[in-house]
mmCIF file of C-alpha atoms and ligand atoms in Angstrom:
data_model
loop_
_atom_site.group_PDB
_atom_site.id
_atom_site.type_symbol
_atom_site.label_atom_id
_atom_site.label_comp_id
_atom_site.label_asym_id
_atom_site.label_seq_id
_atom_site.Cartn_x
_atom_site.Cartn_y
_atom_site.Cartn_z
ATOM 1 C CA UNK G 1 47.366 -5.776 -90.229
ATOM 2 C CA UNK G 2 46.365 -8.050 -87.361
ATOM 3 C CA UNK G 3 45.051 -6.344 -84.282
ATOM 4 C CA UNK G 4 47.671 -5.690 -81.643
ATOM 5 C CA UNK G 5 47.558 -6.790 -77.972
ATOM 6 C CA UNK G 6 46.794 -3.180 -76.942
ATOM 7 C CA UNK G 7 43.900 -2.892 -79.398
ATOM 8 C CA UNK G 8 42.528 -6.208 -78.137
ATOM 9 C CA UNK G 9 42.502 -4.940 -74.580
ATOM 10 C CA UNK G 10 41.090 -1.559 -75.538
ATOM 11 C CA UNK G 11 38.411 -2.923 -77.869
ATOM 12 C CA UNK G 12 37.121 -5.959 -76.037
ATOM 13 C CA UNK G 13 37.966 -5.621 -72.356
ATOM 14 C CA UNK G 14 38.677 -2.077 -71.324
ATOM 15 C CA UNK G 15 35.798 -0.543 -73.325
ATOM 16 C CA UNK G 16 33.478 -1.360 -70.394
ATOM 17 C CA UNK G 17 34.127 0.993 -67.587
ATOM 18 C CA UNK G 18 34.058 -0.660 -64.174
ATOM 19 C CA UNK G 19 30.843 0.577 -62.690
ATOM 20 C CA UNK G 20 31.752 -0.354 -59.067
ATOM 21 C CA UNK G 21 32.562 2.570 -56.813
ATOM 22 C CA UNK G 22 35.073 0.364 -55.005
ATOM 23 C CA UNK G 23 37.375 0.300 -58.040
ATOM 24 C CA UNK G 24 39.890 2.988 -57.340
ATOM 25 C CA UNK G 25 41.904 2.069 -60.400
ATOM 26 C CA UNK G 26 40.889 -0.455 -63.095
ATOM 27 C CA UNK G 27 42.365 -1.530 -66.388
ATOM 28 C CA UNK G 28 45.144 0.585 -67.853
ATOM 29 C CA UNK G 29 47.733 0.891 -65.071
ATOM 30 C CA UNK G 30 50.321 -1.695 -63.973
ATOM 31 C CA UNK G 31 47.862 -3.095 -61.412
ATOM 32 C CA UNK G 32 44.346 -2.512 -60.195
ATOM 33 C CA UNK G 33 43.535 -0.747 -56.862
ATOM 34 C CA UNK G 34 40.463 -1.918 -55.068
ATOM 35 C CA UNK G 35 38.735 -0.914 -51.878
ATOM 36 C CA UNK G 36 37.867 -3.627 -49.426
ATOM 37 C CA UNK G 37 35.138 -2.423 -47.029
ATOM 38 C CA UNK G 38 36.028 -2.340 -43.394
ATOM 39 C CA UNK G 39 35.055 -5.442 -41.559
ATOM 40 C CA UNK G 40 35.317 -7.549 -44.713
ATOM 41 C CA UNK G 41 37.784 -10.160 -45.899
ATOM 42 C CA UNK G 42 38.834 -10.732 -49.445
ATOM 43 C CA UNK G 43 38.213 -14.113 -50.967
ATOM 44 C CA UNK G 44 40.405 -15.041 -53.948
ATOM 45 C CA UNK G 45 40.144 -17.883 -56.419
ATOM 46 C CA UNK G 46 41.638 -18.606 -59.816
ATOM 47 C CA UNK G 47 40.977 -21.328 -62.351
ATOM 48 C CA UNK G 48 42.341 -22.083 -65.817
ATOM 49 C CA UNK G 49 40.512 -23.547 -68.718
ATOM 50 C CA UNK G 50 42.745 -25.139 -71.351
ATOM 51 C CA UNK G 51 41.302 -25.909 -74.806
ATOM 52 C CA UNK G 52 40.782 -29.616 -75.346
ATOM 53 C CA UNK G 53 41.202 -30.331 -71.645
ATOM 54 C CA UNK G 54 38.477 -28.312 -69.978
ATOM 55 C CA UNK G 55 36.327 -27.694 -72.939
ATOM 56 C CA UNK G 56 35.923 -29.372 -76.411
ATOM 57 C CA UNK G 57 37.921 -27.469 -79.110
ATOM 58 C CA UNK G 58 34.795 -26.619 -80.980
ATOM 59 C CA UNK G 59 33.021 -24.916 -77.979
ATOM 60 C CA UNK G 60 31.467 -21.556 -79.073
ATOM 61 C CA UNK G 61 33.591 -18.647 -77.710
ATOM 62 C CA UNK G 62 30.545 -17.228 -75.929
ATOM 63 C CA UNK G 63 30.382 -20.379 -73.862
ATOM 64 C CA UNK G 64 34.104 -20.396 -73.167
ATOM 65 C CA UNK G 65 33.887 -16.848 -71.839
ATOM 66 C CA UNK G 66 30.836 -17.692 -69.733
ATOM 67 C CA UNK G 67 32.338 -20.874 -68.328
ATOM 68 C CA UNK G 68 35.721 -19.484 -67.527
ATOM 69 C CA UNK G 69 34.020 -17.078 -65.096
ATOM 70 C CA UNK G 70 31.242 -19.520 -63.916
ATOM 71 C CA UNK G 71 33.722 -22.110 -62.584
ATOM 72 C CA UNK G 72 35.390 -19.381 -60.566
ATOM 73 C CA UNK G 73 32.146 -18.016 -59.292
ATOM 74 C CA UNK G 74 31.349 -21.493 -58.134
ATOM 75 C CA UNK G 75 34.382 -21.316 -55.850
ATOM 76 C CA UNK G 76 33.232 -18.014 -54.372
ATOM 77 C CA UNK G 77 29.799 -19.493 -53.914
ATOM 78 C CA UNK G 78 31.332 -22.366 -51.995
ATOM 79 C CA UNK G 79 32.978 -19.898 -49.652
ATOM 80 C CA UNK G 80 29.636 -17.937 -49.264
ATOM 81 C CA UNK G 81 31.369 -14.858 -50.773
ATOM 82 C CA UNK G 82 29.759 -11.935 -52.581
ATOM 83 C CA UNK G 83 31.431 -11.611 -55.954
ATOM 84 C CA UNK G 84 33.149 -8.288 -56.633
ATOM 85 C CA UNK G 85 36.009 -8.177 -59.107
ATOM 86 C CA UNK G 86 37.712 -10.286 -61.730
ATOM 87 C CA UNK G 87 40.891 -10.355 -63.791
ATOM 88 C CA UNK G 88 41.524 -12.232 -67.027
ATOM 89 C CA UNK G 89 44.740 -13.803 -68.329
ATOM 90 C CA UNK G 90 44.039 -14.755 -71.978
ATOM 91 C CA UNK G 91 46.391 -16.769 -74.205
ATOM 92 C CA UNK G 92 45.298 -16.884 -77.876
ATOM 93 C CA UNK G 93 46.793 -18.581 -80.856
ATOM 94 C CA UNK G 94 45.844 -15.707 -83.047
ATOM 95 C CA UNK G 95 43.893 -12.485 -82.644
ATOM 96 C CA UNK G 96 40.564 -13.564 -84.161
ATOM 97 C CA UNK G 97 38.189 -10.753 -83.637
ATOM 98 C CA UNK G 98 34.992 -12.659 -84.143
ATOM 99 C CA UNK G 99 36.192 -15.079 -81.437
ATOM 100 C CA UNK G 100 37.183 -12.192 -79.090
ATOM 101 C CA UNK G 101 33.728 -10.532 -79.560
ATOM 102 C CA UNK G 102 31.950 -13.804 -78.697
ATOM 103 C CA UNK G 103 34.249 -14.558 -75.819
ATOM 104 C CA UNK G 104 33.759 -11.048 -74.262
ATOM 105 C CA UNK G 105 29.967 -11.315 -74.691
ATOM 106 C CA UNK G 106 29.803 -14.615 -72.792
ATOM 107 C CA UNK G 107 32.105 -13.305 -70.060
ATOM 108 C CA UNK G 108 30.405 -9.977 -69.491
ATOM 109 C CA UNK G 109 26.991 -11.643 -69.542
ATOM 110 C CA UNK G 110 27.811 -13.437 -66.407
ATOM 111 C CA UNK G 111 29.944 -10.746 -64.843
ATOM 112 C CA UNK G 112 27.065 -8.194 -65.334
ATOM 113 C CA UNK G 113 24.603 -10.565 -63.864
ATOM 114 C CA UNK G 114 26.636 -10.626 -60.675
ATOM 115 C CA UNK G 115 27.610 -6.947 -60.670
ATOM 116 C CA UNK G 116 31.304 -7.794 -61.117
ATOM 117 C CA UNK G 117 33.944 -5.473 -62.625
ATOM 118 C CA UNK G 118 36.847 -6.667 -64.856
ATOM 119 C CA UNK G 119 39.712 -4.753 -63.409
ATOM 120 C CA UNK G 120 42.866 -6.099 -65.190
ATOM 121 C CA UNK G 121 44.569 -9.013 -66.879
ATOM 122 C CA UNK G 122 47.201 -10.123 -69.335
ATOM 123 C CA UNK G 123 47.014 -10.934 -72.982
ATOM 124 C CA UNK G 124 49.601 -13.242 -74.643
ATOM 125 C CA UNK G 125 49.947 -15.510 -77.717
ATOM 126 C CA UNK G 126 50.034 -19.294 -77.462
ATOM 127 C CA UNK G 127 47.746 -22.326 -77.316
ATOM 128 C CA UNK G 128 44.197 -21.255 -76.239
ATOM 129 C CA UNK G 129 43.991 -20.944 -72.549
ATOM 130 C CA UNK G 130 41.849 -18.799 -70.251
ATOM 131 C CA UNK G 131 42.606 -17.972 -66.647
ATOM 132 C CA UNK G 132 40.114 -15.940 -64.648
ATOM 133 C CA UNK G 133 40.827 -14.734 -61.221
ATOM 134 C CA UNK G 134 37.866 -13.652 -59.036
ATOM 135 C CA UNK G 135 37.691 -11.747 -55.834
ATOM 136 C CA UNK G 136 34.787 -11.599 -53.498
ATOM 137 C CA UNK G 137 33.904 -10.369 -50.002
ATOM 138 C CA UNK G 138 32.787 -11.923 -46.819
ATOM 139 C CA UNK G 139 32.325 -10.500 -43.345
ATOM 140 C CA UNK G 140 35.610 -10.971 -41.497
ATOM 141 C CA UNK G 141 35.962 -14.513 -40.139
ATOM 142 C CA UNK G 142 32.670 -15.523 -41.886
ATOM 143 C CA UNK G 143 33.881 -17.559 -44.922
ATOM 144 C CA UNK G 144 32.281 -21.018 -45.297
ATOM 145 C CA UNK G 145 34.980 -23.673 -45.329
ATOM 146 C CA UNK G 146 35.464 -27.293 -46.203
ATOM 147 C CA UNK G 147 36.275 -28.046 -42.509
ATOM 148 C CA UNK G 148 33.573 -28.066 -39.918
ATOM 149 C CA UNK G 149 31.098 -30.845 -40.695
ATOM 150 C CA UNK G 150 29.702 -32.453 -37.574
ATOM 151 C CA UNK G 151 28.391 -35.954 -36.973
ATOM 152 C CA UNK G 152 24.650 -35.882 -37.312
ATOM 153 C CA UNK G 153 24.744 -33.163 -39.973
ATOM 154 C CA UNK G 154 22.889 -33.755 -43.242
ATOM 155 C CA UNK G 155 24.797 -33.790 -46.414
ATOM 156 C CA UNK G 156 22.929 -31.629 -48.933
ATOM 157 C CA UNK G 157 23.528 -30.788 -52.597
ATOM 158 C CA UNK G 158 22.096 -27.983 -54.768
ATOM 159 C CA UNK G 159 20.516 -28.640 -58.211
ATOM 160 C CA UNK G 160 21.040 -31.917 -60.021
ATOM 161 C CA UNK G 161 24.124 -34.043 -60.586
ATOM 162 C CA UNK G 162 25.657 -35.770 -63.676
ATOM 163 C CA UNK G 163 24.070 -33.591 -66.399
ATOM 164 C CA UNK G 164 27.451 -32.152 -67.456
ATOM 165 C CA UNK G 165 29.082 -35.630 -67.648
ATOM 166 C CA UNK G 166 26.175 -36.577 -70.085
ATOM 167 C CA UNK G 167 26.648 -33.273 -71.867
ATOM 168 C CA UNK G 168 30.320 -34.117 -72.458
ATOM 169 C CA UNK G 169 29.341 -37.419 -74.101
ATOM 170 C CA UNK G 170 26.838 -35.458 -76.320
ATOM 171 C CA UNK G 171 29.596 -32.924 -77.244
ATOM 172 C CA UNK G 172 31.909 -35.789 -78.119
ATOM 173 C CA UNK G 173 29.279 -37.397 -80.327
ATOM 174 C CA UNK G 174 29.166 -40.547 -78.131
ATOM 175 C CA UNK G 175 25.563 -39.945 -76.966
ATOM 176 C CA UNK G 176 22.443 -38.688 -78.787
ATOM 177 C CA UNK G 177 19.342 -38.072 -76.535
ATOM 178 C CA UNK G 178 17.299 -36.073 -79.147
ATOM 179 C CA UNK G 179 17.415 -32.371 -79.705
ATOM 180 C CA UNK G 180 15.802 -31.162 -76.525
ATOM 181 C CA UNK G 181 17.758 -33.305 -74.029
ATOM 182 C CA UNK G 182 20.999 -32.847 -76.051
ATOM 183 C CA UNK G 183 20.596 -29.119 -75.756
ATOM 184 C CA UNK G 184 19.835 -29.198 -71.969
ATOM 185 C CA UNK G 185 22.773 -31.557 -71.237
ATOM 186 C CA UNK G 186 25.165 -29.571 -73.408
ATOM 187 C CA UNK G 187 24.039 -26.309 -71.688
ATOM 188 C CA UNK G 188 24.696 -27.799 -68.247
ATOM 189 C CA UNK G 189 28.231 -28.543 -69.542
ATOM 190 C CA UNK G 190 28.959 -25.268 -71.310
ATOM 191 C CA UNK G 191 27.000 -22.889 -69.113
ATOM 192 C CA UNK G 192 27.023 -24.115 -65.518
ATOM 193 C CA UNK G 193 25.019 -22.011 -63.074
ATOM 194 C CA UNK G 194 27.289 -21.040 -60.136
ATOM 195 C CA UNK G 195 25.157 -21.132 -56.957
ATOM 196 C CA UNK G 196 26.215 -17.782 -55.706
ATOM 197 C CA UNK G 197 23.003 -16.670 -53.915
ATOM 198 C CA UNK G 198 22.589 -20.048 -52.313
ATOM 199 C CA UNK G 199 26.178 -19.990 -51.074
ATOM 200 C CA UNK G 200 25.636 -16.562 -49.523
ATOM 201 C CA UNK G 201 22.364 -17.619 -47.929
ATOM 202 C CA UNK G 202 23.835 -20.740 -46.420
ATOM 203 C CA UNK G 203 27.169 -19.153 -45.298
ATOM 204 C CA UNK G 204 26.098 -18.593 -41.735
ATOM 205 C CA UNK G 205 23.804 -21.659 -41.544
ATOM 206 C CA UNK G 206 26.084 -24.466 -42.914
ATOM 207 C CA UNK G 207 28.902 -25.973 -40.953
ATOM 208 C CA UNK G 208 30.975 -26.714 -44.042
ATOM 209 C CA UNK G 209 30.655 -26.402 -47.825
ATOM 210 C CA UNK G 210 32.470 -27.220 -51.084
ATOM 211 C CA UNK G 211 31.653 -26.867 -54.734
ATOM 212 C CA UNK G 212 31.233 -29.990 -56.821
ATOM 213 C CA UNK G 213 33.620 -29.711 -59.722
ATOM 214 C CA UNK G 214 35.125 -33.187 -59.879
ATOM 215 C CA UNK G 215 31.995 -35.284 -58.902
ATOM 216 C CA UNK G 216 30.173 -35.465 -55.583
ATOM 217 C CA UNK G 217 32.145 -38.571 -54.496
ATOM 218 C CA UNK G 218 35.487 -36.857 -54.842
ATOM 219 C CA UNK G 219 34.477 -33.400 -53.526
ATOM 220 C CA UNK G 220 32.393 -34.683 -50.627
ATOM 221 C CA UNK G 221 35.510 -36.736 -49.852
ATOM 222 C CA UNK G 222 37.566 -33.511 -49.501
ATOM 223 C CA UNK G 223 34.946 -32.024 -47.194
ATOM 224 C CA UNK G 224 35.050 -35.262 -44.998
ATOM 225 C CA UNK G 225 38.803 -35.165 -44.912
ATOM 226 C CA UNK G 226 38.960 -31.585 -43.915
ATOM 227 C CA UNK G 227 36.471 -32.107 -41.152
ATOM 228 C CA UNK G 228 38.012 -35.461 -39.882
ATOM 229 C CA UNK G 229 34.645 -37.109 -40.298
ATOM 230 C CA UNK G 230 32.911 -39.700 -42.622
ATOM 231 C CA UNK G 231 29.548 -39.872 -44.281
ATOM 232 C CA UNK G 232 26.819 -42.240 -45.361
ATOM 233 C CA UNK G 233 25.461 -41.400 -48.776
ATOM 234 C CA UNK G 234 22.065 -42.655 -49.934
ATOM 235 C CA UNK G 235 22.440 -43.168 -53.702
ATOM 236 C CA UNK G 236 18.659 -43.359 -54.118
ATOM 237 C CA UNK G 237 18.512 -39.730 -52.981
ATOM 238 C CA UNK G 238 20.918 -38.229 -55.596
ATOM 239 C CA UNK G 239 19.073 -35.384 -57.327
ATOM 240 C CA UNK G 240 18.777 -36.157 -61.022
ATOM 241 C CA UNK G 241 17.282 -33.976 -63.839
ATOM 242 C CA UNK G 242 14.417 -35.270 -66.014
ATOM 243 C CA UNK G 243 16.826 -35.525 -68.904
ATOM 244 C CA UNK G 244 19.153 -37.612 -66.789
ATOM 245 C CA UNK G 245 16.335 -39.804 -65.594
ATOM 246 C CA UNK G 246 15.223 -40.441 -69.074
ATOM 247 C CA UNK G 247 18.756 -41.518 -70.104
ATOM 248 C CA UNK G 248 18.911 -43.688 -66.961
ATOM 249 C CA UNK G 249 15.652 -45.370 -67.621
ATOM 250 C CA UNK G 250 16.927 -46.539 -70.991
ATOM 251 C CA UNK G 251 19.934 -48.372 -69.612
ATOM 252 C CA UNK G 252 20.119 -52.132 -69.160
ATOM 253 C CA UNK G 253 21.671 -51.436 -65.721
ATOM 254 C CA UNK G 254 20.119 -48.045 -64.448
ATOM 255 C CA UNK G 255 22.591 -48.083 -61.508
ATOM 256 C CA UNK G 256 25.473 -47.676 -63.936
ATOM 257 C CA UNK G 257 24.209 -44.091 -64.447
ATOM 258 C CA UNK G 258 24.752 -43.335 -60.730
ATOM 259 C CA UNK G 259 28.475 -43.543 -61.169
ATOM 260 C CA UNK G 260 28.172 -40.511 -63.560
ATOM 261 C CA UNK G 261 26.107 -38.626 -61.006
ATOM 262 C CA UNK G 262 28.634 -39.445 -58.384
ATOM 263 C CA UNK G 263 31.855 -39.251 -60.352
ATOM 264 C CA UNK G 264 31.251 -37.161 -63.408
ATOM 265 C CA UNK G 265 32.811 -33.696 -63.435
ATOM 266 C CA UNK G 266 31.642 -30.173 -64.088
ATOM 267 C CA UNK G 267 28.491 -30.091 -62.100
ATOM 268 C CA UNK G 268 29.325 -26.882 -60.291
ATOM 269 C CA UNK G 269 26.710 -27.438 -57.690
ATOM 270 C CA UNK G 270 27.349 -26.995 -53.925
ATOM 271 C CA UNK G 271 27.659 -29.745 -51.348
ATOM 272 C CA UNK G 272 26.927 -28.522 -47.791
ATOM 273 C CA UNK G 273 26.886 -29.945 -44.271
ATOM 274 C CA UNK G 274 23.946 -28.571 -42.220
ATOM 275 C CA UNK G 275 22.382 -29.533 -38.927
ATOM 276 C CA UNK G 276 18.895 -31.135 -39.382
ATOM 277 C CA UNK G 277 17.353 -28.232 -37.405
ATOM 278 C CA UNK G 278 18.783 -25.638 -39.737
ATOM 279 C CA UNK G 279 17.799 -27.711 -42.752
ATOM 280 C CA UNK G 280 14.205 -27.783 -41.629
ATOM 281 C CA UNK G 281 14.116 -24.006 -41.132
ATOM 282 C CA UNK G 282 15.847 -22.838 -44.246
ATOM 283 C CA UNK G 283 14.647 -19.704 -46.043
ATOM 284 C CA UNK G 284 13.576 -20.122 -49.664
ATOM 285 C CA UNK G 285 16.512 -20.604 -52.005
ATOM 286 C CA UNK G 286 16.742 -20.031 -55.808
ATOM 287 C CA UNK G 287 17.685 -23.638 -56.336
ATOM 288 C CA UNK G 288 16.616 -27.009 -54.814
ATOM 289 C CA UNK G 289 18.612 -28.292 -51.970
ATOM 290 C CA UNK G 290 18.460 -32.107 -51.485
ATOM 291 C CA UNK G 291 19.604 -34.063 -48.490
ATOM 292 C CA UNK G 292 21.632 -36.985 -49.753
ATOM 293 C CA UNK G 293 23.317 -38.333 -46.742
ATOM 294 C CA UNK G 294 24.457 -37.966 -43.138
ATOM 295 C CA UNK G 295 27.826 -37.073 -41.512
ATOM 296 C CA UNK G 296 29.158 -39.861 -39.274
ATOM 297 C CA UNK G 297 32.083 -39.958 -36.866
ATOM 298 C CA UNK G 298 33.805 -42.908 -38.644
ATOM 299 C CA UNK G 299 36.085 -41.531 -41.442
ATOM 300 C CA UNK G 300 35.420 -42.496 -45.015
ATOM 301 C CA UNK G 301 32.480 -42.415 -47.492
ATOM 302 C CA UNK G 302 29.928 -45.268 -47.372
ATOM 303 C CA UNK G 303 27.313 -45.534 -50.032
ATOM 304 C CA UNK G 304 23.971 -47.192 -49.436
ATOM 305 C CA UNK G 305 21.195 -48.017 -51.895
ATOM 306 C CA UNK G 306 17.507 -47.211 -51.260
ATOM 307 C CA UNK G 307 17.112 -50.211 -49.121
ATOM 308 C CA UNK G 308 20.002 -49.274 -46.867
ATOM 309 C CA UNK G 309 22.374 -51.957 -48.290
ATOM 310 C CA UNK G 310 26.047 -50.861 -48.426
ATOM 311 C CA UNK G 311 27.392 -50.530 -52.002
ATOM 312 C CA UNK G 312 31.122 -51.540 -52.463
ATOM 313 C CA UNK G 313 32.479 -49.419 -55.227
ATOM 314 C CA UNK G 314 32.554 -45.696 -54.700
ATOM 315 C CA UNK G 315 33.561 -44.219 -57.959
ATOM 316 C CA UNK G 316 36.150 -41.423 -57.748
ATOM 317 C CA UNK G 317 35.941 -38.131 -59.466
ATOM 318 C CA UNK G 318 37.915 -36.819 -62.400
ATOM 319 C CA UNK G 319 41.608 -36.274 -61.669
ATOM 320 C CA UNK G 320 44.370 -34.564 -63.555
ATOM 321 C CA UNK G 321 47.828 -36.393 -63.471
ATOM 322 C CA UNK G 322 46.197 -39.555 -62.109
ATOM 323 C CA UNK G 323 48.336 -42.626 -62.885
HETATM 324 P P1 ADP T 1 52.035 -4.749 -68.006
HETATM 325 O O1 ADP T 1 52.974 -4.931 -69.116
HETATM 326 O O2 ADP T 1 52.311 -3.683 -67.048
HETATM 327 O O3 ADP T 1 51.677 -6.107 -67.268
HETATM 328 P P2 ADP T 1 49.903 -5.040 -69.876
HETATM 329 O O4 ADP T 1 50.420 -4.310 -71.190
HETATM 330 O O5 ADP T 1 49.983 -6.471 -69.845
HETATM 331 O O6 ADP T 1 50.566 -4.303 -68.691
HETATM 332 O O7 ADP T 1 48.464 -4.614 -69.664
HETATM 333 C C1 ADP T 1 47.922 -3.277 -69.783
HETATM 334 C C2 ADP T 1 46.688 -3.099 -68.964
HETATM 335 O O8 ADP T 1 45.707 -3.862 -69.501
HETATM 336 C C3 ADP T 1 46.818 -3.538 -67.501
HETATM 337 O O9 ADP T 1 46.102 -2.678 -66.722
HETATM 338 C C4 ADP T 1 46.234 -4.915 -67.547
HETATM 339 O O10 ADP T 1 45.689 -5.291 -66.281
HETATM 340 C C5 ADP T 1 45.135 -4.769 -68.626
HETATM 341 N N1 ADP T 1 44.917 -6.063 -69.351
HETATM 342 C C6 ADP T 1 45.788 -6.699 -70.148
HETATM 343 N N2 ADP T 1 45.107 -7.818 -70.708
HETATM 344 C C7 ADP T 1 43.848 -7.757 -70.262
HETATM 345 C C8 ADP T 1 42.721 -8.618 -70.459
HETATM 346 N N3 ADP T 1 42.764 -9.690 -71.195
HETATM 347 N N4 ADP T 1 41.581 -8.271 -69.858
HETATM 348 C C9 ADP T 1 41.507 -7.201 -69.011
HETATM 349 N N5 ADP T 1 42.576 -6.352 -68.769
HETATM 350 C C10 ADP T 1 43.706 -6.630 -69.429
HETATM 351 MG MG1 MG T 2 51.269 -7.838 -68.574
#
């Protein structure tokens, strides 16, 4: 007999008691009841991963569980929120217990690392799709927003860009960079590191922030639009990993790689707008923060090369439903 919906919930998701004292009622009732501390606001985000669209069909279940939460944590990080709770809507073609065990292991690995409690969800049958909703906390009025960048601010990004875009090519068998770089790039695709601590540390210091899920070019564009400003981006400053640099060095036209760093998806780094004074006096972060440009009054995104020459084509990010 195949395992029932209720056994799936009991065995893989409800077995872990929520260890947060702010969970008044977790899995098992019609809805969860959660205690928001006085003086705090609730920050909510939800993201869906569809098999074949957001991850290759053969992605290990551990990585799917991990990534489904990671992409949501990245949204909380961009708001400067402290992660607290999550719920999970899972649609499965069939109740495959080995798959479920792997998926839950990946999901809880990241949830535990951030002290989050799974407090509810929904389990249905259909083509594989995973929706995770996360909730986090910020001091009232303190969330970091896309709007707020000021002319003269520095545009800064965490970590490195473009690795996941190369990782996707590796996953699709279109690129082979040798075992070590393949592993690194694939890991950057399947197990992105949401910049949760950096987001919280920069919440009060940055004027604006966004997470980079569709490529820096596209996501910085949203930040500029929200703030009614423009920016000059120095392409020679884009932070690139050693694996990405090695790939780039092997190309006939090394600049072609920059469109991946600018327009490739799935980086899950943060892009922030900070005053130069604040940037100079930042506390130590758990990830590198690189200045890549400057906010200007004139709307639009202008790219320059290392010599300050303006580049014409600004590659856009990945878009669903694009014509
Ligand atoms: P209802 O029919 O009232 O929506 P369900 O039978 O769907 O309730 O779910 C029963 C309980 O199990 C609820 O508390 C729900 O939040 C929880 N739940 C269902 N699916 C999941 C899941 N995949 N992960 C975590 N909790 C779940
Ligand atoms: Mg239900």
